[in-house]
């Protein structure tokens, strides 16, 4: 039984996806495996870089955000997957010890014309860190579509 179906995805609604902390070891492991640039895998080289210290790969930030999205919404929904991402922006570096917080806002809702059992939902995800007394600095934004099944009738 799902908590959220297509009918529950209302234009302008927001979902708090929760938090996750980013450790230095996770940054190094992800960087070594998937994005071995010096500022992701070598603290000394990172110190001498434009970032002035070790930073997470943007793809690592996307992966952490995806986990928050699944745990905070998709695992409790009638999600049928996604045809893709329209826009990703890495606005600030993610550093060891940062706590990331993600919020999804629904920006478009479209029933399918060809498949009446589903619809498309466009979302905007904003990911912030714990810095700043205004609730964090936005470190990443992403816009994408998801497909959701309609609530069964009967």
Phi, psi and omega in degrees: 000127180266150175274329184234127174243176179309318182297339181273353181270094187260133179310127178090347180293148179238149176233125175278120184268356178093197189232158167210148179259147183249121180262159177300317181298320177296319178299313180296315181298312180298313180301313180300321184279321191238339185209069189283053172275149187306324182284356175254344188232352184221104182304323180292314178296322179297323179299324181275357183276176177300337181278340180068021179163171181297136177225151178286146171299145174301327179291330175294316177299319176299317181296317177297321178295319178299319178298315178298321179296316178295309183295323186272344183213301191297324180294343181252017186232179178265034182306135177248015181101191185220139175280354175145180181248134179272326192203130172230133176229125174262105191267329179214152179290147173260128187244159177305136180089350178295146171250118181267144179228131183239141177228133177256135173237133180279123184248348178199142178225124183223116171295145177290136177281329185260339181229095187293353180272006185206175175205166180255141180231122176267135181234153171242126178249129174245127180245127180236163175258189183268356183286154176085139181277005179261017178100014175107157175269138176287124181256336181205145169231152179211139175241131179207170176251146171230151176255135181228139176287150175283157178296131179299142179268137175097000000 
